[in-house]
Amino acid sequence: MLYSSVPAHEKRAAFRARLATGELLRFPGAFNPLSARLIQEKGFEGVYISGAVIAADLGLPDIGLTTLTEVAGRGRQISRMTDLPTLIDADTGFGEPMNVARTVQELEDAGVAGLHIEDQVNPKRCGHLDGKAVVGLDTATKRIRAAVDARRDPNLLIMARTDVRAVEGLSAAVDRAKALVDAGADAIFPEAMADLAEFEAVRNAVDVPVLANMTEFGKSELFTAEQLASAGINIVIHPVSLLRIAMGAAERGLDTLVADGSLKAEVPGMQTRARLYELLDYSGYTAFDTNVFDFEVPTGR
């Protein structure tokens, strides 16, 4: 009932311990708090909170228009709803080193288990679009050092994302990944890898966990969990997938409503009221309410 009973520091410690096993951890992207609860129920290891999804939810493109307040607010709403660790997209840190430091502490207070900071020029672009620009190595490493220095819980995972592959090639991406680890990054997110061999090249170059982004309609092929595990990848995210599925269904439903004047044809594909109530734990709220307000009416004076 209500929110997760697992404190944020325990989620972070559990996340670190799970990463240390070397197994592949699956983090589907939640597009709202309720979908995070569904991700947990289905047995995944974590929840991803995508900057692209937060922007799209606001009706905005993913080009650095969202604010730290908006991202931290959504991170808090989602993190408190699940017992799973959450990993959040912190874009470029919303500025340079001092801004990055504040971003880390705001997101730590929001209850996330980890965050990633990227090396794009601020304001950033979606990682799978053309025309990206990256900052120099000095600026990129300063962002990561600021992030690491700012955290108060040592188990908060600071991940460095590099977009260099699409700008300067794989060799430059490998070199930058190494430098970001030297700057203190706990994990590496190499964006827009072309094939499995490129993921393996990054994996072989660093001694920290590596993340693979399996986003549809992007630069990377959609590899299976088994393929990524065989390449030594430690975390896989599906950042926008659930939003795309939900919005696709919503558009089809609206088209049906326009064409038929009714949604009767769509009902078989809808989540039932009973299933929604089960996911929301209506029974738990009812029991709580009954216990609070259950009393006997006195008969005497």
mmCIF file with all atom_site columns, N, CA and C in Angstrom, residues 85-130:
data_model
loop_
_atom_site.group_PDB
_atom_site.id
_atom_site.type_symbol
_atom_site.label_atom_id
_atom_site.label_alt_id
_atom_site.label_comp_id
_atom_site.label_asym_id
_atom_site.label_entity_id
_atom_site.label_seq_id
_atom_site.pdbx_PDB_ins_code
_atom_site.Cartn_x
_atom_site.Cartn_y
_atom_site.Cartn_z
_atom_site.occupancy
_atom_site.B_iso_or_equiv
_atom_site.pdbx_formal_charge
_atom_site.auth_seq_id
_atom_site.auth_comp_id
_atom_site.auth_asym_id
_atom_site.auth_atom_id
_atom_site.pdbx_PDB_model_num
ATOM 1   N N  . PRO A 1 85  ? 15.713 -0.990 -7.604  1.00 0.00 ? 85  PRO A N  1
ATOM 2   C CA . PRO A 1 85  ? 16.565 0.180  -7.815  1.00 0.00 ? 85  PRO A CA 1
ATOM 3   C C  . PRO A 1 85  ? 16.152 0.904  -9.090  1.00 0.00 ? 85  PRO A C  1
ATOM 4   N N  . THR A 1 86  ? 16.251 2.219  -9.075  1.00 0.00 ? 86  THR A N  1
ATOM 5   C CA . THR A 1 86  ? 15.953 3.022  -10.264 1.00 0.00 ? 86  THR A CA 1
ATOM 6   C C  . THR A 1 86  ? 17.231 3.692  -10.756 1.00 0.00 ? 86  THR A C  1
ATOM 7   N N  . LEU A 1 87  ? 17.379 3.713  -12.065 1.00 0.00 ? 87  LEU A N  1
ATOM 8   C CA . LEU A 1 87  ? 18.495 4.383  -12.734 1.00 0.00 ? 87  LEU A CA 1
ATOM 9   C C  . LEU A 1 87  ? 17.907 5.493  -13.581 1.00 0.00 ? 87  LEU A C  1
ATOM 10  N N  . ILE A 1 88  ? 18.357 6.730  -13.361 1.00 0.00 ? 88  ILE A N  1
ATOM 11  C CA . ILE A 1 88  ? 17.735 7.875  -14.023 1.00 0.00 ? 88  ILE A CA 1
ATOM 12  C C  . ILE A 1 88  ? 18.707 8.576  -14.967 1.00 0.00 ? 88  ILE A C  1
ATOM 13  N N  . ASP A 1 89  ? 18.152 9.089  -16.035 1.00 0.00 ? 89  ASP A N  1
ATOM 14  C CA . ASP A 1 89  ? 18.881 9.846  -17.048 1.00 0.00 ? 89  ASP A CA 1
ATOM 15  C C  . ASP A 1 89  ? 19.010 11.291 -16.570 1.00 0.00 ? 89  ASP A C  1
ATOM 16  N N  . ALA A 1 90  ? 20.240 11.707 -16.270 1.00 0.00 ? 90  ALA A N  1
ATOM 17  C CA . ALA A 1 90  ? 20.478 13.069 -15.793 1.00 0.00 ? 90  ALA A CA 1
ATOM 18  C C  . ALA A 1 90  ? 21.038 13.967 -16.885 1.00 0.00 ? 90  ALA A C  1
ATOM 19  N N  . ASP A 1 91  ? 20.922 13.533 -18.146 1.00 0.00 ? 91  ASP A N  1
ATOM 20  C CA . ASP A 1 91  ? 21.389 14.316 -19.285 1.00 0.00 ? 91  ASP A CA 1
ATOM 21  C C  . ASP A 1 91  ? 22.839 14.772 -19.083 1.00 0.00 ? 91  ASP A C  1
ATOM 22  N N  . THR A 1 92  ? 23.114 16.047 -19.269 1.00 0.00 ? 92  THR A N  1
ATOM 23  C CA . THR A 1 92  ? 24.476 16.567 -19.102 1.00 0.00 ? 92  THR A CA 1
ATOM 24  C C  . THR A 1 92  ? 24.728 17.050 -17.678 1.00 0.00 ? 92  THR A C  1
ATOM 25  N N  . GLY A 1 93  ? 23.776 16.789 -16.796 1.00 0.00 ? 93  GLY A N  1
ATOM 26  C CA . GLY A 1 93  ? 23.899 17.290 -15.432 1.00 0.00 ? 93  GLY A CA 1
ATOM 27  C C  . GLY A 1 93  ? 23.299 18.662 -15.262 1.00 0.00 ? 93  GLY A C  1
ATOM 28  N N  . PHE A 1 94  ? 22.628 19.150 -16.321 1.00 0.00 ? 94  PHE A N  1
ATOM 29  C CA . PHE A 1 94  ? 21.951 20.444 -16.311 1.00 0.00 ? 94  PHE A CA 1
ATOM 30  C C  . PHE A 1 94  ? 22.915 21.610 -16.111 1.00 0.00 ? 94  PHE A C  1
ATOM 31  N N  . GLY A 1 95  ? 24.078 21.491 -16.698 1.00 0.00 ? 95  GLY A N  1
ATOM 32  C CA . GLY A 1 95  ? 25.055 22.576 -16.617 1.00 0.00 ? 95  GLY A CA 1
ATOM 33  C C  . GLY A 1 95  ? 26.461 22.023 -16.533 1.00 0.00 ? 95  GLY A C  1
ATOM 34  N N  . GLU A 1 96  ? 27.330 22.779 -15.929 1.00 0.00 ? 96  GLU A N  1
ATOM 35  C CA . GLU A 1 96  ? 28.718 22.350 -15.788 1.00 0.00 ? 96  GLU A CA 1
ATOM 36  C C  . GLU A 1 96  ? 28.996 21.933 -14.340 1.00 0.00 ? 96  GLU A C  1
ATOM 37  N N  . PRO A 1 97  ? 30.252 21.733 -13.923 1.00 0.00 ? 97  PRO A N  1
ATOM 38  C CA . PRO A 1 97  ? 30.523 20.990 -12.677 1.00 0.00 ? 97  PRO A CA 1
ATOM 39  C C  . PRO A 1 97  ? 29.687 21.335 -11.450 1.00 0.00 ? 97  PRO A C  1
ATOM 40  N N  . MET A 1 98  ? 29.494 22.603 -11.134 1.00 0.00 ? 98  MET A N  1
ATOM 41  C CA . MET A 1 98  ? 28.704 22.930 -9.946  1.00 0.00 ? 98  MET A CA 1
ATOM 42  C C  . MET A 1 98  ? 27.249 22.529 -10.118 1.00 0.00 ? 98  MET A C  1
ATOM 43  N N  . ASN A 1 99  ? 26.713 22.719 -11.349 1.00 0.00 ? 99  ASN A N  1
ATOM 44  C CA . ASN A 1 99  ? 25.346 22.283 -11.628 1.00 0.00 ? 99  ASN A CA 1
ATOM 45  C C  . ASN A 1 99  ? 25.227 20.767 -11.525 1.00 0.00 ? 99  ASN A C  1
ATOM 46  N N  . VAL A 1 100 ? 26.241 20.070 -12.011 1.00 0.00 ? 100 VAL A N  1
ATOM 47  C CA . VAL A 1 100 ? 26.258 18.612 -11.940 1.00 0.00 ? 100 VAL A CA 1
ATOM 48  C C  . VAL A 1 100 ? 26.212 18.169 -10.484 1.00 0.00 ? 100 VAL A C  1
ATOM 49  N N  . ALA A 1 101 ? 26.987 18.822 -9.632  1.00 0.00 ? 101 ALA A N  1
ATOM 50  C CA . ALA A 1 101 ? 27.012 18.467 -8.214  1.00 0.00 ? 101 ALA A CA 1
ATOM 51  C C  . ALA A 1 101 ? 25.629 18.619 -7.590  1.00 0.00 ? 101 ALA A C  1
ATOM 52  N N  . ARG A 1 102 ? 24.954 19.717 -7.911  1.00 0.00 ? 102 ARG A N  1
ATOM 53  C CA . ARG A 1 102 ? 23.608 19.906 -7.356  1.00 0.00 ? 102 ARG A CA 1
ATOM 54  C C  . ARG A 1 102 ? 22.645 18.870 -7.917  1.00 0.00 ? 102 ARG A C  1
ATOM 55  N N  . THR A 1 103 ? 22.778 18.571 -9.194  1.00 0.00 ? 103 THR A N  1
ATOM 56  C CA . THR A 1 103 ? 21.930 17.548 -9.812  1.00 0.00 ? 103 THR A CA 1
ATOM 57  C C  . THR A 1 103 ? 22.048 16.221 -9.081  1.00 0.00 ? 103 THR A C  1
ATOM 58  N N  . VAL A 1 104 ? 23.262 15.825 -8.771  1.00 0.00 ? 104 VAL A N  1
ATOM 59  C CA . VAL A 1 104 ? 23.495 14.554 -8.079  1.00 0.00 ? 104 VAL A CA 1
ATOM 60  C C  . VAL A 1 104 ? 22.800 14.547 -6.720  1.00 0.00 ? 104 VAL A C  1
ATOM 61  N N  . GLN A 1 105 ? 22.925 15.612 -5.962  1.00 0.00 ? 105 GLN A N  1
ATOM 62  C CA . GLN A 1 105 ? 22.316 15.629 -4.635  1.00 0.00 ? 105 GLN A CA 1
ATOM 63  C C  . GLN A 1 105 ? 20.794 15.698 -4.705  1.00 0.00 ? 105 GLN A C  1
ATOM 64  N N  . GLU A 1 106 ? 20.256 16.416 -5.692  1.00 0.00 ? 106 GLU A N  1
ATOM 65  C CA . GLU A 1 106 ? 18.803 16.458 -5.851  1.00 0.00 ? 106 GLU A CA 1
ATOM 66  C C  . GLU A 1 106 ? 18.260 15.073 -6.215  1.00 0.00 ? 106 GLU A C  1
ATOM 67  N N  . LEU A 1 107 ? 18.950 14.375 -7.099  1.00 0.00 ? 107 LEU A N  1
ATOM 68  C CA . LEU A 1 107 ? 18.487 13.050 -7.518  1.00 0.00 ? 107 LEU A CA 1
ATOM 69  C C  . LEU A 1 107 ? 18.715 12.017 -6.415  1.00 0.00 ? 107 LEU A C  1
ATOM 70  N N  . GLU A 1 108 ? 19.776 12.186 -5.652  1.00 0.00 ? 108 GLU A N  1
ATOM 71  C CA . GLU A 1 108 ? 19.994 11.308 -4.499  1.00 0.00 ? 108 GLU A CA 1
ATOM 72  C C  . GLU A 1 108 ? 18.847 11.477 -3.510  1.00 0.00 ? 108 GLU A C  1
ATOM 73  N N  . ASP A 1 109 ? 18.436 12.723 -3.257  1.00 0.00 ? 109 ASP A N  1
ATOM 74  C CA . ASP A 1 109 ? 17.311 12.979 -2.364  1.00 0.00 ? 109 ASP A CA 1
ATOM 75  C C  . ASP A 1 109 ? 16.002 12.422 -2.926  1.00 0.00 ? 109 ASP A C  1
ATOM 76  N N  . ALA A 1 110 ? 15.917 12.319 -4.245  1.00 0.00 ? 110 ALA A N  1
ATOM 77  C CA . ALA A 1 110 ? 14.710 11.779 -4.881  1.00 0.00 ? 110 ALA A CA 1
ATOM 78  C C  . ALA A 1 110 ? 14.599 10.271 -4.720  1.00 0.00 ? 110 ALA A C  1
ATOM 79  N N  . GLY A 1 111 ? 15.682 9.622  -4.274  1.00 0.00 ? 111 GLY A N  1
ATOM 80  C CA . GLY A 1 111 ? 15.617 8.201  -3.978  1.00 0.00 ? 111 GLY A CA 1
ATOM 81  C C  . GLY A 1 111 ? 16.085 7.274  -5.076  1.00 0.00 ? 111 GLY A C  1
ATOM 82  N N  . VAL A 1 112 ? 16.730 7.808  -6.120  1.00 0.00 ? 112 VAL A N  1
ATOM 83  C CA . VAL A 1 112 ? 17.209 6.923  -7.178  1.00 0.00 ? 112 VAL A CA 1
ATOM 84  C C  . VAL A 1 112 ? 18.415 6.128  -6.682  1.00 0.00 ? 112 VAL A C  1
ATOM 85  N N  . ALA A 1 113 ? 18.677 4.996  -7.352  1.00 0.00 ? 113 ALA A N  1
ATOM 86  C CA . ALA A 1 113 ? 19.833 4.171  -6.999  1.00 0.00 ? 113 ALA A CA 1
ATOM 87  C C  . ALA A 1 113 ? 21.048 4.514  -7.842  1.00 0.00 ? 113 ALA A C  1
ATOM 88  N N  . GLY A 1 114 ? 20.822 5.138  -8.986  1.00 0.00 ? 114 GLY A N  1
ATOM 89  C CA . GLY A 1 114 ? 21.929 5.509  -9.858  1.00 0.00 ? 114 GLY A CA 1
ATOM 90  C C  . GLY A 1 114 ? 21.484 6.526  -10.878 1.00 0.00 ? 114 GLY A C  1
ATOM 91  N N  . LEU A 1 115 ? 22.456 7.160  -11.507 1.00 0.00 ? 115 LEU A N  1
ATOM 92  C CA . LEU A 1 115 ? 22.175 8.167  -12.532 1.00 0.00 ? 115 LEU A CA 1
ATOM 93  C C  . LEU A 1 115 ? 23.309 8.165  -13.534 1.00 0.00 ? 115 LEU A C  1
ATOM 94  N N  . HIS A 1 116 ? 23.034 8.661  -14.745 1.00 0.00 ? 116 HIS A N  1
ATOM 95  C CA . HIS A 1 116 ? 24.132 8.796  -15.699 1.00 0.00 ? 116 HIS A CA 1
ATOM 96  C C  . HIS A 1 116 ? 24.228 10.227 -16.219 1.00 0.00 ? 116 HIS A C  1
ATOM 97  N N  . ILE A 1 117 ? 25.473 10.644 -16.374 1.00 0.00 ? 117 ILE A N  1
ATOM 98  C CA . ILE A 1 117 ? 25.828 11.973 -16.872 1.00 0.00 ? 117 ILE A CA 1
ATOM 99  C C  . ILE A 1 117 ? 26.529 11.777 -18.215 1.00 0.00 ? 117 ILE A C  1
ATOM 100 N N  . GLU A 1 118 ? 26.121 12.543 -19.229 1.00 0.00 ? 118 GLU A N  1
ATOM 101 C CA . GLU A 1 118 ? 26.691 12.343 -20.561 1.00 0.00 ? 118 GLU A CA 1
ATOM 102 C C  . GLU A 1 118 ? 27.662 13.450 -20.944 1.00 0.00 ? 118 GLU A C  1
ATOM 103 N N  . ASP A 1 119 ? 28.373 13.202 -22.047 1.00 0.00 ? 119 ASP A N  1
ATOM 104 C CA . ASP A 1 119 ? 29.412 14.133 -22.486 1.00 0.00 ? 119 ASP A CA 1
ATOM 105 C C  . ASP A 1 119 ? 29.004 14.933 -23.717 1.00 0.00 ? 119 ASP A C  1
ATOM 106 N N  . GLN A 1 120 ? 27.719 15.072 -23.947 1.00 0.00 ? 120 GLN A N  1
ATOM 107 C CA . GLN A 1 120 ? 27.274 15.937 -25.041 1.00 0.00 ? 120 GLN A CA 1
ATOM 108 C C  . GLN A 1 120 ? 27.403 17.401 -24.655 1.00 0.00 ? 120 GLN A C  1
ATOM 109 N N  . VAL A 1 121 ? 27.423 18.242 -25.683 1.00 0.00 ? 121 VAL A N  1
ATOM 110 C CA . VAL A 1 121 ? 27.353 19.681 -25.476 1.00 0.00 ? 121 VAL A CA 1
ATOM 111 C C  . VAL A 1 121 ? 25.968 20.006 -24.921 1.00 0.00 ? 121 VAL A C  1
ATOM 112 N N  . ASN A 1 122 ? 25.910 20.938 -23.996 1.00 0.00 ? 122 ASN A N  1
ATOM 113 C CA . ASN A 1 122 ? 24.653 21.348 -23.377 1.00 0.00 ? 122 ASN A CA 1
ATOM 114 C C  . ASN A 1 122 ? 24.058 22.540 -24.146 1.00 0.00 ? 122 ASN A C  1
ATOM 115 N N  . PRO A 1 123 ? 22.790 22.488 -24.574 1.00 0.00 ? 123 PRO A N  1
ATOM 116 C CA . PRO A 1 123 ? 21.794 21.439 -24.381 1.00 0.00 ? 123 PRO A CA 1
ATOM 117 C C  . PRO A 1 123 ? 22.021 20.259 -25.320 1.00 0.00 ? 123 PRO A C  1
ATOM 118 N N  . LYS A 1 124 ? 21.668 19.065 -24.828 1.00 0.00 ? 124 LYS A N  1
ATOM 119 C CA . LYS A 1 124 ? 21.936 17.826 -25.551 1.00 0.00 ? 124 LYS A CA 1
ATOM 120 C C  . LYS A 1 124 ? 20.875 17.522 -26.598 1.00 0.00 ? 124 LYS A C  1
ATOM 121 N N  . ARG A 1 125 ? 21.118 16.421 -27.342 1.00 0.00 ? 125 ARG A N  1
ATOM 122 C CA . ARG A 1 125 ? 20.150 15.872 -28.285 1.00 0.00 ? 125 ARG A CA 1
ATOM 123 C C  . ARG A 1 125 ? 19.930 14.401 -27.952 1.00 0.00 ? 125 ARG A C  1
ATOM 124 N N  . CYS A 1 126 ? 18.857 13.835 -28.464 1.00 0.00 ? 126 CYS A N  1
ATOM 125 C CA . CYS A 1 126 ? 18.650 12.398 -28.317 1.00 0.00 ? 126 CYS A CA 1
ATOM 126 C C  . CYS A 1 126 ? 19.878 11.667 -28.835 1.00 0.00 ? 126 CYS A C  1
ATOM 127 N N  . GLY A 1 127 ? 20.325 10.652 -28.090 1.00 0.00 ? 127 GLY A N  1
ATOM 128 C CA . GLY A 1 127 ? 21.571 9.969  -28.413 1.00 0.00 ? 127 GLY A CA 1
ATOM 129 C C  . GLY A 1 127 ? 21.569 9.213  -29.720 1.00 0.00 ? 127 GLY A C  1
ATOM 130 N N  . HIS A 1 128 ? 20.392 8.972  -30.301 1.00 0.00 ? 128 HIS A N  1
ATOM 131 C CA . HIS A 1 128 ? 20.307 8.217  -31.550 1.00 0.00 ? 128 HIS A CA 1
ATOM 132 C C  . HIS A 1 128 ? 19.905 9.101  -32.723 1.00 0.00 ? 128 HIS A C  1
ATOM 133 N N  . LEU A 1 129 ? 20.053 10.417 -32.562 1.00 0.00 ? 129 LEU A N  1
ATOM 134 C CA . LEU A 1 129 ? 19.857 11.354 -33.660 1.00 0.00 ? 129 LEU A CA 1
ATOM 135 C C  . LEU A 1 129 ? 21.204 11.782 -34.218 1.00 0.00 ? 129 LEU A C  1
ATOM 136 N N  . ASP A 1 130 ? 21.200 12.194 -35.477 1.00 0.00 ? 130 ASP A N  1
ATOM 137 C CA . ASP A 1 130 ? 22.417 12.722 -36.080 1.00 0.00 ? 130 ASP A CA 1
ATOM 138 C C  . ASP A 1 130 ? 22.632 14.165 -35.635 1.00 0.00 ? 130 ASP A C  1
#
